[in-house]
């Protein structure tokens, strides 16, 4: 897949998939960034099958204007760690379910980085939280984005209150 861009302006978040088969989960990351109006791009890069492409992408990412990389991979998921090795930008890893170990392999591969080169790891199939964490990072220097995040959190709290009210109502019937 060639990089797919959204929004106007150049991408500030690079979403990287280990394979196009990772798209169903990683599409959620793309959608959330779009909702918040954060320009992003999507690329398929494999740490094992295309290691040179991985090194080039991460080495040039900051110069191209990216500020955060979100990398999703399954199985022996070395992609986020390899990208982190080639850039000082924050890398958020999304372990993906699949294969004989059902995502535990990817979770351990991504979260257990050696001291010195961290990868911020979200839940297995946590594409949504990866986007939100990227937004939190970007919002440190962007008051407008910070405001959108605050409004999102307020909506979450209202949803919980509505669920509680519905439950109370049901129990009283
Ligand atoms: C990983 O291997 C990819 O991230 C994907 O989750 C998994 C399987 O890849 P495909 O065989 O579907 O290309 O590198």
PDB file of C-alpha atoms and ligand atoms in Angstrom:
ATOM      1  CA  UNK A   1       0.000   0.000   0.000  1.00  0.00           C
ATOM      2  CA  UNK A   2       1.392   3.402  -0.849  1.00  0.00           C
ATOM      3  CA  UNK A   3       1.130   6.030   1.897  1.00  0.00           C
ATOM      4  CA  UNK A   4      -2.482   7.212   2.137  1.00  0.00           C
ATOM      5  CA  UNK A   5      -2.827  10.784   3.412  1.00  0.00           C
ATOM      6  CA  UNK A   6      -5.807  12.463   5.021  1.00  0.00           C
ATOM      7  CA  UNK A   7      -6.682  16.020   5.979  1.00  0.00           C
ATOM      8  CA  UNK A   8      -4.933  19.045   4.609  1.00  0.00           C
ATOM      9  CA  UNK A   9      -1.300  19.682   5.387  1.00  0.00           C
ATOM     10  CA  UNK A  10       1.435  17.166   5.855  1.00  0.00           C
ATOM     11  CA  UNK A  11       1.061  14.180   8.088  1.00  0.00           C
ATOM     12  CA  UNK A  12       2.124  14.515  11.705  1.00  0.00           C
ATOM     13  CA  UNK A  13       1.259  10.922  12.627  1.00  0.00           C
ATOM     14  CA  UNK A  14       2.624   8.019  10.636  1.00  0.00           C
ATOM     15  CA  UNK A  15       0.567   4.844  10.974  1.00  0.00           C
ATOM     16  CA  UNK A  16       2.623   1.812   9.974  1.00  0.00           C
ATOM     17  CA  UNK A  17       1.186  -1.677   9.432  1.00  0.00           C
ATOM     18  CA  UNK A  18       3.296  -4.826   9.364  1.00  0.00           C
ATOM     19  CA  UNK A  19       0.985  -6.154   6.652  1.00  0.00           C
ATOM     20  CA  UNK A  20      -2.190  -5.141   4.869  1.00  0.00           C
ATOM     21  CA  UNK A  21      -3.870  -7.926   6.863  1.00  0.00           C
ATOM     22  CA  UNK A  22      -3.484  -5.618   9.899  1.00  0.00           C
ATOM     23  CA  UNK A  23      -5.799  -2.998   8.397  1.00  0.00           C
ATOM     24  CA  UNK A  24      -9.083  -3.993  10.131  1.00  0.00           C
ATOM     25  CA  UNK A  25      -7.634  -3.027  13.535  1.00  0.00           C
ATOM     26  CA  UNK A  26      -5.358  -0.208  12.422  1.00  0.00           C
ATOM     27  CA  UNK A  27      -8.157   1.465  10.470  1.00  0.00           C
ATOM     28  CA  UNK A  28      -9.558   2.468  13.867  1.00  0.00           C
ATOM     29  CA  UNK A  29      -6.398   4.485  14.523  1.00  0.00           C
ATOM     30  CA  UNK A  30      -6.869   6.262  11.193  1.00  0.00           C
ATOM     31  CA  UNK A  31     -10.547   6.972  11.936  1.00  0.00           C
ATOM     32  CA  UNK A  32      -9.899   8.463  15.392  1.00  0.00           C
ATOM     33  CA  UNK A  33      -7.123  10.707  14.088  1.00  0.00           C
ATOM     34  CA  UNK A  34      -9.470  11.820  11.334  1.00  0.00           C
ATOM     35  CA  UNK A  35     -12.227  12.613  13.872  1.00  0.00           C
ATOM     36  CA  UNK A  36      -9.769  14.848  15.735  1.00  0.00           C
ATOM     37  CA  UNK A  37      -8.545  16.456  12.508  1.00  0.00           C
ATOM     38  CA  UNK A  38      -4.990  15.195  12.880  1.00  0.00           C
ATOM     39  CA  UNK A  39      -3.212  14.803   9.513  1.00  0.00           C
ATOM     40  CA  UNK A  40      -1.811  11.304   9.176  1.00  0.00           C
ATOM     41  CA  UNK A  41      -0.571   8.774   6.646  1.00  0.00           C
ATOM     42  CA  UNK A  42      -0.717   4.979   6.449  1.00  0.00           C
ATOM     43  CA  UNK A  43       2.060   2.752   5.121  1.00  0.00           C
ATOM     44  CA  UNK A  44       2.741  -0.988   5.057  1.00  0.00           C
ATOM     45  CA  UNK A  45       6.278  -1.806   6.120  1.00  0.00           C
ATOM     46  CA  UNK A  46       7.598  -5.109   7.423  1.00  0.00           C
ATOM     47  CA  UNK A  47      10.540  -5.225   9.824  1.00  0.00           C
ATOM     48  CA  UNK A  48      11.380  -8.709   8.523  1.00  0.00           C
ATOM     49  CA  UNK A  49      10.293  -8.712   4.896  1.00  0.00           C
ATOM     50  CA  UNK A  50      11.376  -5.141   4.084  1.00  0.00           C
ATOM     51  CA  UNK A  51      13.926  -4.150   6.755  1.00  0.00           C
ATOM     52  CA  UNK A  52      15.570  -1.485   4.578  1.00  0.00           C
ATOM     53  CA  UNK A  53      12.205   0.220   4.025  1.00  0.00           C
ATOM     54  CA  UNK A  54      11.628   0.194   7.794  1.00  0.00           C
ATOM     55  CA  UNK A  55      15.003   1.820   8.457  1.00  0.00           C
ATOM     56  CA  UNK A  56      14.485   4.447   5.734  1.00  0.00           C
ATOM     57  CA  UNK A  57      10.972   5.309   6.904  1.00  0.00           C
ATOM     58  CA  UNK A  58      11.974   5.850  10.529  1.00  0.00           C
ATOM     59  CA  UNK A  59      15.242   7.608   9.694  1.00  0.00           C
ATOM     60  CA  UNK A  60      13.433  10.201   7.535  1.00  0.00           C
ATOM     61  CA  UNK A  61      10.215  10.484   9.572  1.00  0.00           C
ATOM     62  CA  UNK A  62      11.095  13.514  11.687  1.00  0.00           C
ATOM     63  CA  UNK A  63      12.529  15.446   8.742  1.00  0.00           C
ATOM     64  CA  UNK A  64       9.313  14.783   6.785  1.00  0.00           C
ATOM     65  CA  UNK A  65       7.299  16.395   9.585  1.00  0.00           C
ATOM     66  CA  UNK A  66       6.001  13.369  11.468  1.00  0.00           C
ATOM     67  CA  UNK A  67       5.775  13.845  15.251  1.00  0.00           C
ATOM     68  CA  UNK A  68       4.531  10.421  16.376  1.00  0.00           C
ATOM     69  CA  UNK A  69       4.623   6.966  14.812  1.00  0.00           C
ATOM     70  CA  UNK A  70       1.953   4.352  15.529  1.00  0.00           C
ATOM     71  CA  UNK A  71       3.028   0.874  14.461  1.00  0.00           C
ATOM     72  CA  UNK A  72       0.776  -2.180  14.523  1.00  0.00           C
ATOM     73  CA  UNK A  73       2.090  -5.684  14.001  1.00  0.00           C
ATOM     74  CA  UNK A  74       1.239  -9.270  14.848  1.00  0.00           C
ATOM     75  CA  UNK A  75       3.222 -12.447  15.604  1.00  0.00           C
ATOM     76  CA  UNK A  76       6.973 -11.756  16.211  1.00  0.00           C
ATOM     77  CA  UNK A  77       6.133  -8.065  16.136  1.00  0.00           C
ATOM     78  CA  UNK A  78       9.491  -6.356  15.850  1.00  0.00           C
ATOM     79  CA  UNK A  79       8.213  -3.483  13.712  1.00  0.00           C
ATOM     80  CA  UNK A  80       7.601  -0.858  16.456  1.00  0.00           C
ATOM     81  CA  UNK A  81      10.955  -1.608  18.089  1.00  0.00           C
ATOM     82  CA  UNK A  82      12.870  -1.469  14.826  1.00  0.00           C
ATOM     83  CA  UNK A  83      11.244   1.860  13.911  1.00  0.00           C
ATOM     84  CA  UNK A  84      12.050   3.197  17.410  1.00  0.00           C
ATOM     85  CA  UNK A  85      15.676   2.196  16.904  1.00  0.00           C
ATOM     86  CA  UNK A  86      15.956   4.525  13.909  1.00  0.00           C
ATOM     87  CA  UNK A  87      14.201   7.624  15.268  1.00  0.00           C
ATOM     88  CA  UNK A  88      13.903   9.720  18.434  1.00  0.00           C
ATOM     89  CA  UNK A  89      10.202  10.322  17.713  1.00  0.00           C
ATOM     90  CA  UNK A  90       7.837   8.583  20.126  1.00  0.00           C
ATOM     91  CA  UNK A  91       6.665   5.220  18.783  1.00  0.00           C
ATOM     92  CA  UNK A  92       3.391   3.677  19.943  1.00  0.00           C
ATOM     93  CA  UNK A  93       3.130  -0.070  19.360  1.00  0.00           C
ATOM     94  CA  UNK A  94      -0.138  -1.912  18.796  1.00  0.00           C
ATOM     95  CA  UNK A  95       0.148  -5.671  19.339  1.00  0.00           C
ATOM     96  CA  UNK A  96      -2.240  -7.461  16.996  1.00  0.00           C
ATOM     97  CA  UNK A  97      -4.192 -10.623  17.646  1.00  0.00           C
ATOM     98  CA  UNK A  98      -3.636 -13.552  15.312  1.00  0.00           C
ATOM     99  CA  UNK A  99      -1.415 -16.540  14.746  1.00  0.00           C
ATOM    100  CA  UNK A 100      -1.072 -19.544  17.061  1.00  0.00           C
ATOM    101  CA  UNK A 101      -0.411 -17.408  20.170  1.00  0.00           C
ATOM    102  CA  UNK A 102      -3.368 -15.108  19.605  1.00  0.00           C
ATOM    103  CA  UNK A 103      -1.572 -11.809  20.194  1.00  0.00           C
ATOM    104  CA  UNK A 104       0.462 -12.737  23.277  1.00  0.00           C
ATOM    105  CA  UNK A 105       3.533 -13.108  21.040  1.00  0.00           C
ATOM    106  CA  UNK A 106       3.068  -9.599  19.624  1.00  0.00           C
ATOM    107  CA  UNK A 107       2.331  -8.122  23.063  1.00  0.00           C
ATOM    108  CA  UNK A 108       5.546  -9.473  24.575  1.00  0.00           C
ATOM    109  CA  UNK A 109       7.613  -8.603  21.511  1.00  0.00           C
ATOM    110  CA  UNK A 110       6.428  -4.985  21.592  1.00  0.00           C
ATOM    111  CA  UNK A 111       6.270  -4.279  25.322  1.00  0.00           C
ATOM    112  CA  UNK A 112       9.556  -5.921  26.322  1.00  0.00           C
ATOM    113  CA  UNK A 113      11.929  -3.412  24.782  1.00  0.00           C
ATOM    114  CA  UNK A 114      15.439  -3.305  26.230  1.00  0.00           C
ATOM    115  CA  UNK A 115      16.368  -0.275  28.380  1.00  0.00           C
ATOM    116  CA  UNK A 116      17.284   2.694  26.200  1.00  0.00           C
ATOM    117  CA  UNK A 117      14.793   2.352  23.365  1.00  0.00           C
ATOM    118  CA  UNK A 118      11.200   2.500  24.624  1.00  0.00           C
ATOM    119  CA  UNK A 119       8.003   1.754  22.718  1.00  0.00           C
ATOM    120  CA  UNK A 120       4.726   2.886  24.311  1.00  0.00           C
ATOM    121  CA  UNK A 121       2.571  -0.229  24.116  1.00  0.00           C
ATOM    122  CA  UNK A 122      -1.222  -0.270  24.090  1.00  0.00           C
ATOM    123  CA  UNK A 123      -3.562  -3.243  24.525  1.00  0.00           C
ATOM    124  CA  UNK A 124      -3.772  -6.110  22.043  1.00  0.00           C
ATOM    125  CA  UNK A 125      -5.812  -4.715  19.126  1.00  0.00           C
ATOM    126  CA  UNK A 126      -5.760  -1.311  20.859  1.00  0.00           C
ATOM    127  CA  UNK A 127      -5.849   0.764  17.692  1.00  0.00           C
ATOM    128  CA  UNK A 128      -8.215   3.309  19.200  1.00  0.00           C
ATOM    129  CA  UNK A 129      -6.096   3.985  22.279  1.00  0.00           C
ATOM    130  CA  UNK A 130      -2.986   4.267  20.109  1.00  0.00           C
ATOM    131  CA  UNK A 131      -4.617   7.166  18.279  1.00  0.00           C
ATOM    132  CA  UNK A 132      -5.756   8.784  21.519  1.00  0.00           C
ATOM    133  CA  UNK A 133      -2.284   8.477  23.035  1.00  0.00           C
ATOM    134  CA  UNK A 134      -0.770  10.058  19.922  1.00  0.00           C
ATOM    135  CA  UNK A 135      -3.328  12.878  20.246  1.00  0.00           C
ATOM    136  CA  UNK A 136      -2.413  13.365  23.917  1.00  0.00           C
ATOM    137  CA  UNK A 137       1.253  13.705  22.937  1.00  0.00           C
ATOM    138  CA  UNK A 138       0.476  16.203  20.180  1.00  0.00           C
ATOM    139  CA  UNK A 139      -1.924  18.151  22.392  1.00  0.00           C
ATOM    140  CA  UNK A 140       0.943  19.160  24.696  1.00  0.00           C
ATOM    141  CA  UNK A 141       1.865  21.761  22.093  1.00  0.00           C
ATOM    142  CA  UNK A 142      -1.568  22.347  20.577  1.00  0.00           C
ATOM    143  CA  UNK A 143      -4.265  24.005  22.731  1.00  0.00           C
ATOM    144  CA  UNK A 144      -6.950  23.439  20.066  1.00  0.00           C
ATOM    145  CA  UNK A 145      -6.313  19.701  20.062  1.00  0.00           C
ATOM    146  CA  UNK A 146      -6.188  19.731  23.879  1.00  0.00           C
ATOM    147  CA  UNK A 147      -9.689  21.259  23.870  1.00  0.00           C
ATOM    148  CA  UNK A 148     -11.001  18.508  21.557  1.00  0.00           C
ATOM    149  CA  UNK A 149      -9.505  15.885  23.849  1.00  0.00           C
ATOM    150  CA  UNK A 150     -11.129  17.470  26.883  1.00  0.00           C
ATOM    151  CA  UNK A 151     -14.499  17.499  25.100  1.00  0.00           C
ATOM    152  CA  UNK A 152     -14.023  13.818  24.152  1.00  0.00           C
ATOM    153  CA  UNK A 153     -13.317  12.919  27.802  1.00  0.00           C
ATOM    154  CA  UNK A 154     -16.438  14.786  28.874  1.00  0.00           C
ATOM    155  CA  UNK A 155     -18.486  12.801  26.332  1.00  0.00           C
ATOM    156  CA  UNK A 156     -17.051   9.567  27.748  1.00  0.00           C
ATOM    157  CA  UNK A 157     -18.139  10.567  31.240  1.00  0.00           C
ATOM    158  CA  UNK A 158     -21.625  11.463  29.994  1.00  0.00           C
ATOM    159  CA  UNK A 159     -21.872   8.053  28.275  1.00  0.00           C
ATOM    160  CA  UNK A 160     -21.076   6.298  31.546  1.00  0.00           C
ATOM    161  CA  UNK A 161     -23.696   8.354  33.388  1.00  0.00           C
ATOM    162  CA  UNK A 162     -26.260   7.501  30.680  1.00  0.00           C
ATOM    163  CA  UNK A 163     -25.441   3.782  30.958  1.00  0.00           C
ATOM    164  CA  UNK A 164     -25.901   3.948  34.699  1.00  0.00           C
ATOM    165  CA  UNK A 165     -29.235   5.724  34.351  1.00  0.00           C
ATOM    166  CA  UNK A 166     -30.452   3.129  31.812  1.00  0.00           C
ATOM    167  CA  UNK A 167     -29.430   0.308  34.127  1.00  0.00           C
ATOM    168  CA  UNK A 168     -31.223   1.845  37.119  1.00  0.00           C
ATOM    169  CA  UNK A 169     -34.329   2.303  35.005  1.00  0.00           C
ATOM    170  CA  UNK A 170     -34.237  -1.319  33.811  1.00  0.00           C
ATOM    171  CA  UNK A 171     -33.807  -2.681  37.334  1.00  0.00           C
ATOM    172  CA  UNK A 172     -36.801  -0.699  38.550  1.00  0.00           C
ATOM    173  CA  UNK A 173     -39.142  -2.132  35.889  1.00  0.00           C
TER     174      UNK A 173
HETATM  175  C1  LIG B   1       3.178  -9.549  10.863  1.00  0.00           C
HETATM  176  O1  LIG B   1       2.783 -10.801  10.495  1.00  0.00           O
HETATM  177  C2  LIG B   1       2.103  -8.622  10.359  1.00  0.00           C
HETATM  178  O2  LIG B   1       2.043  -7.476  11.163  1.00  0.00           O
HETATM  179  C3  LIG B   1       0.856  -9.437  10.449  1.00  0.00           C
HETATM  180  O3  LIG B   1       0.148  -9.184  11.657  1.00  0.00           O
HETATM  181  C4  LIG B   1       1.386 -10.883  10.467  1.00  0.00           C
HETATM  182  C5  LIG B   1       0.919 -11.704   9.284  1.00  0.00           C
HETATM  183  O4  LIG B   1       1.247 -11.020   8.076  1.00  0.00           O
HETATM  184  P1  LIG B   1       0.699 -11.548   6.673  1.00  0.00           P
HETATM  185  O5  LIG B   1       1.208 -12.952   6.518  1.00  0.00           O
HETATM  186  O6  LIG B   1      -0.810 -11.488   6.755  1.00  0.00           O
HETATM  187  O7  LIG B   1       1.251 -10.605   5.635  1.00  0.00           O
HETATM  188  O8  LIG B   1       4.404  -9.218  10.311  1.00  0.00           O
END
